[in-house]
GROMACS .gro file of C-alpha atoms in nm:
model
  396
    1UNK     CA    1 -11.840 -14.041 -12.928
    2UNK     CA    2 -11.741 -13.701 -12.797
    3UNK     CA    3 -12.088 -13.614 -12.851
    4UNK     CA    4 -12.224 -13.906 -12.602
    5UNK     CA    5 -11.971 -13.787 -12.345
    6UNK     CA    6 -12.026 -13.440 -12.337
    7UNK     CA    7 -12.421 -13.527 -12.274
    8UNK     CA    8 -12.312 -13.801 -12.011
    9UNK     CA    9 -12.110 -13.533 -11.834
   10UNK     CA   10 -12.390 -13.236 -11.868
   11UNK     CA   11 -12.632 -13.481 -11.693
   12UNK     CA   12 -12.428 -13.529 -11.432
   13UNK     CA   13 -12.317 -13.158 -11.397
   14UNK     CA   14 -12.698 -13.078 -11.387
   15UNK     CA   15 -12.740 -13.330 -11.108
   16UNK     CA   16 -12.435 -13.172 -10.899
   17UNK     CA   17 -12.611 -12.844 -10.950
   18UNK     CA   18 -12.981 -12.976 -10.787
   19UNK     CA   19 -12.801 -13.112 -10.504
   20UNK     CA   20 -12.553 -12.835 -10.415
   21UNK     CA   21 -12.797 -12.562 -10.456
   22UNK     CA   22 -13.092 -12.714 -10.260
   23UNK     CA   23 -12.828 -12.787  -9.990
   24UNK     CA   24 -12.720 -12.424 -10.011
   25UNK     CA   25 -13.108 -12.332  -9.957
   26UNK     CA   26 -13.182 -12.562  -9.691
   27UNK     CA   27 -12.882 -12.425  -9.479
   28UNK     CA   28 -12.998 -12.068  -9.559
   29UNK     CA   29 -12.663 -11.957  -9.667
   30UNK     CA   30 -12.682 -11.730  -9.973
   31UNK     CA   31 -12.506 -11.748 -10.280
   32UNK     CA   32 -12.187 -11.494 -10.351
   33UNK     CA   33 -12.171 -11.347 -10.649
   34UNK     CA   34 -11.929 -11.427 -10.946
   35UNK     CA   35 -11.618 -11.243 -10.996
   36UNK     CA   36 -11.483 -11.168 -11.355
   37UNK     CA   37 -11.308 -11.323 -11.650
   38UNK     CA   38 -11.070 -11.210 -11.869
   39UNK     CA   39 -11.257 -11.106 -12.232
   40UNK     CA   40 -11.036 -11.270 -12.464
   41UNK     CA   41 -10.868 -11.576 -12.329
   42UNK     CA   42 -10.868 -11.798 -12.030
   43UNK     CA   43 -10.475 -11.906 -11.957
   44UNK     CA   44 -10.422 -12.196 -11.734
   45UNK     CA   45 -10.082 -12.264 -11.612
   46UNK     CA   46  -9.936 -12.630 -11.623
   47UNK     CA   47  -9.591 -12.750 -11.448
   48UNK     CA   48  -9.558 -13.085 -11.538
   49UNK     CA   49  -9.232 -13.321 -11.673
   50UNK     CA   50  -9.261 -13.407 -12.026
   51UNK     CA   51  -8.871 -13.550 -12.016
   52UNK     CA   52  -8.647 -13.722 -11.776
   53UNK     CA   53  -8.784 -14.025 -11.530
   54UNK     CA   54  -9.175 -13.919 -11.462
   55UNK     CA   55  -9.240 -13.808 -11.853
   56UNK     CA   56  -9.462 -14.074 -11.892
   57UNK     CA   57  -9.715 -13.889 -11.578
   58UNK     CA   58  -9.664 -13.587 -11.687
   59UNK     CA   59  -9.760 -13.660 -12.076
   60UNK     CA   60 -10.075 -13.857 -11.908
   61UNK     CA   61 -10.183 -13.597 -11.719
   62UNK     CA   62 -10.139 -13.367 -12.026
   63UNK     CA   63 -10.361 -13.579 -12.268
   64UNK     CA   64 -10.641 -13.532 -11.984
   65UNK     CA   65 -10.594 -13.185 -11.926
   66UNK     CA   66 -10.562 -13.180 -12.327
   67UNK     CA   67 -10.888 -13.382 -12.352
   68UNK     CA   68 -11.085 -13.129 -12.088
   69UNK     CA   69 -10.996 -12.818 -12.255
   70UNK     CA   70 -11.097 -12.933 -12.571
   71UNK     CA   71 -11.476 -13.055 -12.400
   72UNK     CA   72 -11.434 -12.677 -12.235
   73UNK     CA   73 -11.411 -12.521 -12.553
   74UNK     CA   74 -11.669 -12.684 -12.766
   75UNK     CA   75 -11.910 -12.634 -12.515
   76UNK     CA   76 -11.826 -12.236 -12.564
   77UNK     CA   77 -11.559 -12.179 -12.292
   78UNK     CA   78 -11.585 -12.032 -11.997
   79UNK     CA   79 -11.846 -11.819 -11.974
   80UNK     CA   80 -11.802 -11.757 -12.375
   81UNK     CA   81 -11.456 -11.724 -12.363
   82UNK     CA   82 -11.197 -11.997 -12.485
   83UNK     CA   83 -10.923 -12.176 -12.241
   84UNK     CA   84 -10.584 -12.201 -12.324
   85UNK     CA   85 -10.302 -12.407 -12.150
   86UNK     CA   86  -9.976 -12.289 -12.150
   87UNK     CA   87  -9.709 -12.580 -12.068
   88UNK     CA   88  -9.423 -12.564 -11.888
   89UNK     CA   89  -9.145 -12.871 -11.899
   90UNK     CA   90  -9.023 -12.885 -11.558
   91UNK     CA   91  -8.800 -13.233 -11.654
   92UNK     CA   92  -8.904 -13.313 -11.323
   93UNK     CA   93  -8.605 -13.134 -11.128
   94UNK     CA   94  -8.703 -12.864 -10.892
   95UNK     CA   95  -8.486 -12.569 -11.017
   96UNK     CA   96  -8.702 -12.552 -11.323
   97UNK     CA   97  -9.022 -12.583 -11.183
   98UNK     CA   98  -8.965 -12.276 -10.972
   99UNK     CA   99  -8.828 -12.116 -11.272
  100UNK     CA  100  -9.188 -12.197 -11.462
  101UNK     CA  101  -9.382 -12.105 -11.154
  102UNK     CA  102  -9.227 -11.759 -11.167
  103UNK     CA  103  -9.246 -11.756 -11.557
  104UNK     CA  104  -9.659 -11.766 -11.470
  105UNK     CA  105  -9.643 -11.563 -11.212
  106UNK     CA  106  -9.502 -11.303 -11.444
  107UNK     CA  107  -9.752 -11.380 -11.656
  108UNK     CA  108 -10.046 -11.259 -11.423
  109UNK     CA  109 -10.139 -11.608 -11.429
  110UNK     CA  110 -10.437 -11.678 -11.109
  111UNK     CA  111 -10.387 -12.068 -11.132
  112UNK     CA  112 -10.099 -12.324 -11.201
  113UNK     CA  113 -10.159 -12.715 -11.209
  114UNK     CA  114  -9.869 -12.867 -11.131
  115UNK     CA  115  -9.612 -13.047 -11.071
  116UNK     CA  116  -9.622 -13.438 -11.131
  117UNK     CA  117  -9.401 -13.536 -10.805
  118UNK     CA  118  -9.429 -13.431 -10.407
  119UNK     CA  119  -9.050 -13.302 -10.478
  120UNK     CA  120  -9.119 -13.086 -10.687
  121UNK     CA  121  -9.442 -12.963 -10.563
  122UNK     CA  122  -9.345 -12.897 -10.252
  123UNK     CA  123  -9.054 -12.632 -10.405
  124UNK     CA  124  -9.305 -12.376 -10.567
  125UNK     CA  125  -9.614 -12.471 -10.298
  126UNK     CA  126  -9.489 -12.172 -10.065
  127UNK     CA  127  -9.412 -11.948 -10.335
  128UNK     CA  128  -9.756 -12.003 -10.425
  129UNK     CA  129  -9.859 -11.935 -10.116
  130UNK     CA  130  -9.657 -11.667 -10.101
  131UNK     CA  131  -9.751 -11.508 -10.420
  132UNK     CA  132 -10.135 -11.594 -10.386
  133UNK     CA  133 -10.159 -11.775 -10.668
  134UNK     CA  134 -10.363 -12.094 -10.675
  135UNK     CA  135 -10.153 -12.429 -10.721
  136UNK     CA  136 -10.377 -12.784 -10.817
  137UNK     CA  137 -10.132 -13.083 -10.827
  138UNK     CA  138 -10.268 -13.387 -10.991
  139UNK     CA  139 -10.012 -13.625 -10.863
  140UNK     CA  140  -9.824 -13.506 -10.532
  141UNK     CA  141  -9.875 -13.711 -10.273
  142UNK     CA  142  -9.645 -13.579  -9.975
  143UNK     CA  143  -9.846 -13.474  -9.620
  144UNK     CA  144  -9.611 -13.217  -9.568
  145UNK     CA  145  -9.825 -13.041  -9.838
  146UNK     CA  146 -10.124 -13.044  -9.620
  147UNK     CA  147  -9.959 -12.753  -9.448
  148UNK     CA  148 -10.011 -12.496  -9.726
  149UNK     CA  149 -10.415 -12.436  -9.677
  150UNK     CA  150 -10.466 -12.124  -9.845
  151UNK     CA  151 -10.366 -12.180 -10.251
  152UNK     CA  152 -10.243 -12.527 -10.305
  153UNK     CA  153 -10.457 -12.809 -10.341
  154UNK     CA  154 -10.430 -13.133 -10.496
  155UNK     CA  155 -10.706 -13.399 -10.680
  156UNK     CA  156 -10.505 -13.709 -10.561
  157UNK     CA  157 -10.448 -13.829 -10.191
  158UNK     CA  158 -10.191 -13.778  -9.923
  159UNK     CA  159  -9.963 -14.048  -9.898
  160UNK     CA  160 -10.131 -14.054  -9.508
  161UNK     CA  161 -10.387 -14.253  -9.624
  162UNK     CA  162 -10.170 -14.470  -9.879
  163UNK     CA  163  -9.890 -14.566  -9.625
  164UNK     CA  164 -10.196 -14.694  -9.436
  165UNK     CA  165 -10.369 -14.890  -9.695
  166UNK     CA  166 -10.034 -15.101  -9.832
  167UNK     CA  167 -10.042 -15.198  -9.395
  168UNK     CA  168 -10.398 -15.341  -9.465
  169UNK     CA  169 -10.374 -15.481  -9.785
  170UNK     CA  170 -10.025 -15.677  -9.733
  171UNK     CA  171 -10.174 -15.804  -9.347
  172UNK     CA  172 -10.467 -15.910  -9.494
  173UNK     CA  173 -10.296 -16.048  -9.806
  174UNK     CA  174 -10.025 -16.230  -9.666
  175UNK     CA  175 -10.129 -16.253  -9.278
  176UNK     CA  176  -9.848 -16.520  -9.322
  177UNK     CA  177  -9.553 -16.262  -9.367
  178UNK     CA  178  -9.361 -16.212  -9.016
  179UNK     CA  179  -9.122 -16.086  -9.151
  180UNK     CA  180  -9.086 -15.765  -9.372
  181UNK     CA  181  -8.910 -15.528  -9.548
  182UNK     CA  182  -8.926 -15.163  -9.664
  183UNK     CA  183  -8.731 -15.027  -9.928
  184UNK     CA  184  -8.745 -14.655 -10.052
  185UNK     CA  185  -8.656 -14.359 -10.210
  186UNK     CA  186  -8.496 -14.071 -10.020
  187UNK     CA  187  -8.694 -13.806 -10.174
  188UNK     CA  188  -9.021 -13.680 -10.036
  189UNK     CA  189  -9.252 -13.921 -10.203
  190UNK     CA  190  -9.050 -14.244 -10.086
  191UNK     CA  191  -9.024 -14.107  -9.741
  192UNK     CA  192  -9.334 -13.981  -9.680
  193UNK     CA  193  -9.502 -14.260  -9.795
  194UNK     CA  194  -9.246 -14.566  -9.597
  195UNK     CA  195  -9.289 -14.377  -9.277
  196UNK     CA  196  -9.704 -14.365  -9.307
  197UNK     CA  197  -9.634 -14.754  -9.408
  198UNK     CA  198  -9.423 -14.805  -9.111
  199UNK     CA  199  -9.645 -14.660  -8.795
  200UNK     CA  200  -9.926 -14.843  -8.953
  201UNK     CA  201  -9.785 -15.158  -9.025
  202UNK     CA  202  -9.656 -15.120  -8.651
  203UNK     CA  203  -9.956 -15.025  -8.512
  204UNK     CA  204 -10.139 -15.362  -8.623
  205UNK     CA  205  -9.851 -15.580  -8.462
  206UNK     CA  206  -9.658 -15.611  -8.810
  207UNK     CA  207  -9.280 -15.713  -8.717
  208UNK     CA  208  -9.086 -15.488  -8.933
  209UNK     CA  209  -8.735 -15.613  -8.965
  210UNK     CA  210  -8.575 -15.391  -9.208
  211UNK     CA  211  -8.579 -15.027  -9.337
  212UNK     CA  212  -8.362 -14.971  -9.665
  213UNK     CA  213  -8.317 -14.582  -9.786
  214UNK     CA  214  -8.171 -14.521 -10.096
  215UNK     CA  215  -8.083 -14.247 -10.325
  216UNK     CA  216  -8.231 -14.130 -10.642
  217UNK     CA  217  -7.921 -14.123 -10.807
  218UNK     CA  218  -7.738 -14.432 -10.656
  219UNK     CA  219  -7.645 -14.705 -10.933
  220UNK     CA  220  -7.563 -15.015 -10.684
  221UNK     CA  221  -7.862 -15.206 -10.661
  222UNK     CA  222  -7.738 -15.517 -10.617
  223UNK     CA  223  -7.650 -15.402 -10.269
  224UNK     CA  224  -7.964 -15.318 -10.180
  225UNK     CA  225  -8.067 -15.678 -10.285
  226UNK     CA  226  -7.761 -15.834 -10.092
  227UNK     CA  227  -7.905 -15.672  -9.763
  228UNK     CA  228  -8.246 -15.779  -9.832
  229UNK     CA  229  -8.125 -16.146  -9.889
  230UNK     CA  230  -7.934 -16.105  -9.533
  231UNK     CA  231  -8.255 -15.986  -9.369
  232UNK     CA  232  -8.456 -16.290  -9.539
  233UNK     CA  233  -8.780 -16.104  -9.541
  234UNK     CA  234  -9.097 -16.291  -9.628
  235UNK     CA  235  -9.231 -16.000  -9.827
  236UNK     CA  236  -9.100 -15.619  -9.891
  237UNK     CA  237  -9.222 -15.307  -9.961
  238UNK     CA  238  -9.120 -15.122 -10.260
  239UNK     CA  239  -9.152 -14.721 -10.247
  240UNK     CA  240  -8.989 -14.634 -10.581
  241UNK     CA  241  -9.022 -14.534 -10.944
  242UNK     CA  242  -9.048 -14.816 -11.190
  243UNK     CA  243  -8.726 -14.741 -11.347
  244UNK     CA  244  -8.544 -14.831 -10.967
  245UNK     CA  245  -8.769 -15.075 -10.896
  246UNK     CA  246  -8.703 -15.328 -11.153
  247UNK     CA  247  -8.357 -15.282 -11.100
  248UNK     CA  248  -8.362 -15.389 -10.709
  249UNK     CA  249  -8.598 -15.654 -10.817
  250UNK     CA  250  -8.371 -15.816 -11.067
  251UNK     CA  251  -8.087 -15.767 -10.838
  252UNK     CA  252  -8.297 -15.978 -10.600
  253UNK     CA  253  -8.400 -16.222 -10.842
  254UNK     CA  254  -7.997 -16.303 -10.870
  255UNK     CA  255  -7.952 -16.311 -10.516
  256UNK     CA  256  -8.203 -16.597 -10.539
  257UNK     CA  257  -8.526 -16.453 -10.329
  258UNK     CA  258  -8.780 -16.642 -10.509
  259UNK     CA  259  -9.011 -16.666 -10.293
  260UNK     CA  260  -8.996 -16.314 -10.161
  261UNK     CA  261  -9.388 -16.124 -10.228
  262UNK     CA  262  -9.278 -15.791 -10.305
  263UNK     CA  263  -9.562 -15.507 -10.250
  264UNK     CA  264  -9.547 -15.100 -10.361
  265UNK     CA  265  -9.750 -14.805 -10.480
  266UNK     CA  266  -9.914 -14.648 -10.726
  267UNK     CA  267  -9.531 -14.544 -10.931
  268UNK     CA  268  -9.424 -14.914 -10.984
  269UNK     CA  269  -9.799 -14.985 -11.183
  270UNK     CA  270  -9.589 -14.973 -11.530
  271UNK     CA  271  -9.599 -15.208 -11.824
  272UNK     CA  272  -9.226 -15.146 -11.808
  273UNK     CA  273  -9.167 -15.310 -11.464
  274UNK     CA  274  -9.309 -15.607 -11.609
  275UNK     CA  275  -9.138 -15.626 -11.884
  276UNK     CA  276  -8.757 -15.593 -11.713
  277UNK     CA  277  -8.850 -15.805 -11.405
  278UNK     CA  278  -9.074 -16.081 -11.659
  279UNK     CA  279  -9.192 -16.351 -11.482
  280UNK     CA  280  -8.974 -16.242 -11.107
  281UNK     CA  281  -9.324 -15.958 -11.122
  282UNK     CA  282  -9.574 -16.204 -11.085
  283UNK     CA  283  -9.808 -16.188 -10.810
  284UNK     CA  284  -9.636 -15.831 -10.730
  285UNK     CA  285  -9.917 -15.650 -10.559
  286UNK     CA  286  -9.950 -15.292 -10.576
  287UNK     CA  287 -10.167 -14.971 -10.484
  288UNK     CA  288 -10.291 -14.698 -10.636
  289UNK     CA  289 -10.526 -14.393 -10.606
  290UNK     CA  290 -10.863 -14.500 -10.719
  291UNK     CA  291 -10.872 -14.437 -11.090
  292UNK     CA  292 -11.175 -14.693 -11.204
  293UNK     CA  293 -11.316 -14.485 -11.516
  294UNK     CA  294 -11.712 -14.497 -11.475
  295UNK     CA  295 -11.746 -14.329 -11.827
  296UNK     CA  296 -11.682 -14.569 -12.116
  297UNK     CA  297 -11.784 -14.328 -12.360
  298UNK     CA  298 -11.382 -14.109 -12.202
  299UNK     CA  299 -11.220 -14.434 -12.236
  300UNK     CA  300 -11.322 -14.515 -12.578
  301UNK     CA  301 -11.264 -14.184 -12.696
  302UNK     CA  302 -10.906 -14.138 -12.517
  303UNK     CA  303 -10.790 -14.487 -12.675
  304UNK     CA  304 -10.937 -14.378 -12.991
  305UNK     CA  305 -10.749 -14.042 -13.028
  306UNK     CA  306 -10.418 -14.137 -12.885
  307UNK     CA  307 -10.409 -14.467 -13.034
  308UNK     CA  308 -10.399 -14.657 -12.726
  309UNK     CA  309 -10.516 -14.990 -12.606
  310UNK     CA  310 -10.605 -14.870 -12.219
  311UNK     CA  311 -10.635 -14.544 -12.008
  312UNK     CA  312 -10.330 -14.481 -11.765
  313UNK     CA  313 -10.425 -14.343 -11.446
  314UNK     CA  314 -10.297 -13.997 -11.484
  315UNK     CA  315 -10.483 -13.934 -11.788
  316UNK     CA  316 -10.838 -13.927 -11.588
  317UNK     CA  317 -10.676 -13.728 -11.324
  318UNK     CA  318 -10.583 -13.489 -11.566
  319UNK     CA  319 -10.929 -13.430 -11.703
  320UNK     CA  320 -11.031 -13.402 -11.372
  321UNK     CA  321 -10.822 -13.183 -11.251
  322UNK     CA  322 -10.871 -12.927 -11.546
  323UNK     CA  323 -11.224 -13.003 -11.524
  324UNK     CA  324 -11.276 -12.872 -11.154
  325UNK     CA  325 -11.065 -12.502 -11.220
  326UNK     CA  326 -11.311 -12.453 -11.524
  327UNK     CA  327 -11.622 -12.532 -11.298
  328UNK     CA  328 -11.492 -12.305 -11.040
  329UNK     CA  329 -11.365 -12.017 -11.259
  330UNK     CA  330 -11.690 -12.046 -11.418
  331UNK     CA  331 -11.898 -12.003 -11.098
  332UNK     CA  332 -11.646 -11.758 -10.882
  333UNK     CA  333 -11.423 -11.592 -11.181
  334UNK     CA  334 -11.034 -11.600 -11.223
  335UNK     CA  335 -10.914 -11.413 -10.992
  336UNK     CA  336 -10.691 -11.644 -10.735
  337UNK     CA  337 -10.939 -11.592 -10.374
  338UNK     CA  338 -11.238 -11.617 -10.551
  339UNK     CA  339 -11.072 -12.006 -10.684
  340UNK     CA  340 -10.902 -12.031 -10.395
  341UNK     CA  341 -11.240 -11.984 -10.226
  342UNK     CA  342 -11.436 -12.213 -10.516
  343UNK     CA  343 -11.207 -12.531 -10.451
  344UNK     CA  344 -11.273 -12.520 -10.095
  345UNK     CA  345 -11.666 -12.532 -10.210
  346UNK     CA  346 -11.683 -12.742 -10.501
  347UNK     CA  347 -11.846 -13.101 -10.516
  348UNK     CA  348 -11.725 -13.285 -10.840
  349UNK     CA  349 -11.834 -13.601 -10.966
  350UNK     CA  350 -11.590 -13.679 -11.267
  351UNK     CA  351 -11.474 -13.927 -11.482
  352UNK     CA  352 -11.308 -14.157 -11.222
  353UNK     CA  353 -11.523 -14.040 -10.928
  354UNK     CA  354 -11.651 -13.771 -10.707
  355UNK     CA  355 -11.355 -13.495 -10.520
  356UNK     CA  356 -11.408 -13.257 -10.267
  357UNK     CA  357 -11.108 -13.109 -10.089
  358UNK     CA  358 -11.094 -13.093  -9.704
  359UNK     CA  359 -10.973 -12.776  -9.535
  360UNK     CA  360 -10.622 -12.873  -9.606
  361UNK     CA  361 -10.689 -12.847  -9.963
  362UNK     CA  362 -10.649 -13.255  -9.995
  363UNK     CA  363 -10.892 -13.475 -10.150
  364UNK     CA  364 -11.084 -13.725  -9.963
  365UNK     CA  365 -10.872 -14.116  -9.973
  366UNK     CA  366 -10.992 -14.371 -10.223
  367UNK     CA  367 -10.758 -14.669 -10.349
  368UNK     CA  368 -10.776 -14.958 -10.629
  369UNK     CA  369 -10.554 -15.264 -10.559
  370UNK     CA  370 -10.344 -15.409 -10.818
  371UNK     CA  371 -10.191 -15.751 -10.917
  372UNK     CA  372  -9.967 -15.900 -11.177
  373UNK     CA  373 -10.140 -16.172 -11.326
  374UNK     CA  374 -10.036 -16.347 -11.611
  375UNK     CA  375  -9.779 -16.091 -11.698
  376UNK     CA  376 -10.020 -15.836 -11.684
  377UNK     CA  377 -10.166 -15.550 -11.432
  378UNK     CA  378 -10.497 -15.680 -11.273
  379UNK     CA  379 -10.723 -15.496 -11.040
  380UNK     CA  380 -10.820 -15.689 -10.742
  381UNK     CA  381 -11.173 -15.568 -10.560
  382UNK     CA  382 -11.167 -15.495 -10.226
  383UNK     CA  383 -11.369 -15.788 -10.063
  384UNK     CA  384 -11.116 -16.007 -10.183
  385UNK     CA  385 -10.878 -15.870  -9.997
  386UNK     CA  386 -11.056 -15.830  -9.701
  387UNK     CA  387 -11.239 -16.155  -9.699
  388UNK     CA  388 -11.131 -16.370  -9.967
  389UNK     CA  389 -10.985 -16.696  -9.930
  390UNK     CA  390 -10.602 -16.837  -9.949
  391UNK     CA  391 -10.654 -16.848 -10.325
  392UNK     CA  392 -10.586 -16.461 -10.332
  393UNK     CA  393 -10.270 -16.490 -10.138
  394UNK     CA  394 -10.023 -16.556 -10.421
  395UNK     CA  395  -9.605 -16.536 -10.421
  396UNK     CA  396  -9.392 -16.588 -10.698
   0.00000   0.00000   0.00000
């Protein structure tokens, strides 16, 4: 199987190749020459939370990364040479990712990928800048990192885009719902993300009735879910973790909002949700950054070697991500301008679809739509959404 994929993926490197290098010849521009590599060993840097509330991201973005090194090194490296991550457990608090991104730093590490959360990220993004060291998160989502252009980038989204994209999907949805509700975190994900939701949703005409902050660390849902029974929305936003979010859900479930459609993002797409909210979940729609595996041969193989039934969404990401620093320290070298320079070049088609990063070192928006259907996560296409009939506007 790993065979298959590695030929899938050589085909479609060759391809890449074609098309970037006649475009480089039609525009006349000429070709810079590679920098170096280290002889012996090729050390990647990873930040990532393999305890506390976002372990399960970080150990799905590890398995990818995992995965990608592995594909690196059968193929013979990096330009011969083998590639070696070294982890760092940041247990997704802050102070110890900026203790791991100095740890690399000491190292003489050029490139760090890392860390799972915006939070986080956005800590050790200007000592990277600082530093001139090249950070690649897989999963932060916060605009505010847009403003570090130089040597952080990231293979998922800005929450710009996403805040945007819940305002189209619930008004098209549930054009119904005049009245709604957003609830979120008070940490740079849940903000970011509720106040790109809320000039959007505004912008369209959406009548916004309530806006619920809350803290990480707060334990009294159920007064989050008496002011949303006060407010009587018709449908809420949810901008949480999973953990949270079942717990505000519940709490409304007891406050007797049964007919409430409840709506978030990409960190409430858990097994787990369903499971503590059971049957209060269904019809729960969601978001998420486009993740649609177009290699079955990856899927078959991850399932196979981690013993799982599906592919979470960090997992691709992951490969991706690891993928795209071994293209580009294979075409400029390993020292930090020359990747820093590479990532602002590369065009990648991977295993859930092509990245290129802008000038603000973001990647281009594309999102899959969730539902839960039947007590399980189901991915809704996109003309149903935006044309399809009453059938696909479901409550609980």
């Amino acid at each position: 199987m790993r065979t298959e994929f590695r030929q899938e993926m050589l085909l479609r490197s060759a391809l890449i190749v074609f098309i970037v290098t006649a475009a480089i010849l039609s525009s006349g521009c000429t070709i810079l020459k590679t920098g170096e590599v280290p002889e012996d060993e090729i050390v990647i840097g990873v930040l990532l939370p393999f305890s506390g509330n976002m372990e399960e991201y970080g150990v799905g973005f590890k398995e990818g990364i995992d995965m990608a090194i592995a594909d690196i090194n059968d193929e013979g490296g990096i330009r011969g040479v083998p590639v070696r991550a070294e982890y760092q457990d940041t247990f997704g608090t802050p102070n110890i990712a900026i203790f791991g991104f100095k740890r690399f730093a000491d190292m003489g590490l050029s490139v760090i990928i890392g860390d799972a959360s915006s939070t986080n990220t956005l800590k050790i993004a200007p000592l990277a800048e600082e530093a001139g060291i090249v950070l690649v998160s897989p999963g932060a989502t916060s605009p505010d990192l847009s403003q570090y252009k130089n040597y952080v980038f990231r293979t998922i989204s800005s929450d710009t885009y996403q805040g945007r994209g819940i305002a189209k999907v619930l008004m098209s949805l549930y054009p119904e719902a005049e009245n709604v509700s957003v609830v979120f975190m008070d940490n740079d994900y849940g903000t970011a993300l509720a106040e790109a939701f809320m000039e959007a949703f505004r912008e369209k005409g959406g009548n916004l009735t309530q806006e619920i902050e809350f803290s990480e660390d707060m334990e009294n849902y159920p007064d989050i879910a008496l002011a949303l029974k006060e407010g009587n929305p018709d449908a809420v936003v949810l901008i949480s973790y999973q953990e949270e979010a079942a717990m505000i859900m519940n709490a409304a479930k007891l406050q007797g909002m049964e007919d409430t459609i409840w709506i978030g993002s990409e960190a409430l797409i858990d097994d787990k949700l369903i499971k503590s909210t059971g049957d209060y979940s269904e019809g729960m729609i969601a978001t998420m950054q486009a993740n649609h595996i177009i290699s079955e041969s990856f899927a078959g193989r991850y399932m196979e070697e981690y013993n799982k039934s599906y592919v979470d969404w960090p997992v691709p990401y992951g490969y991706d991500t690891m993928m795209i620093i071994s293209q580009v320290i294979e075409a400029k070298g390993y020292e930090p301008d020359a990747i820093s320079e590479g990532l602002k070049e590369i065009r990648y088609v991977g295993v859930c679809g092509a990245k290129s990063f802008d000038e603000n070192g973001d990647i281009y928006p594309s999102y899959d739509v969730l539902q839960v259907q039947d007590g399980e996560w189901f991915q809704i296409r996109w003309n149903e959404i935006l044309y399809g009939s009453e059938n696909n506007q479901k409550s609980h």
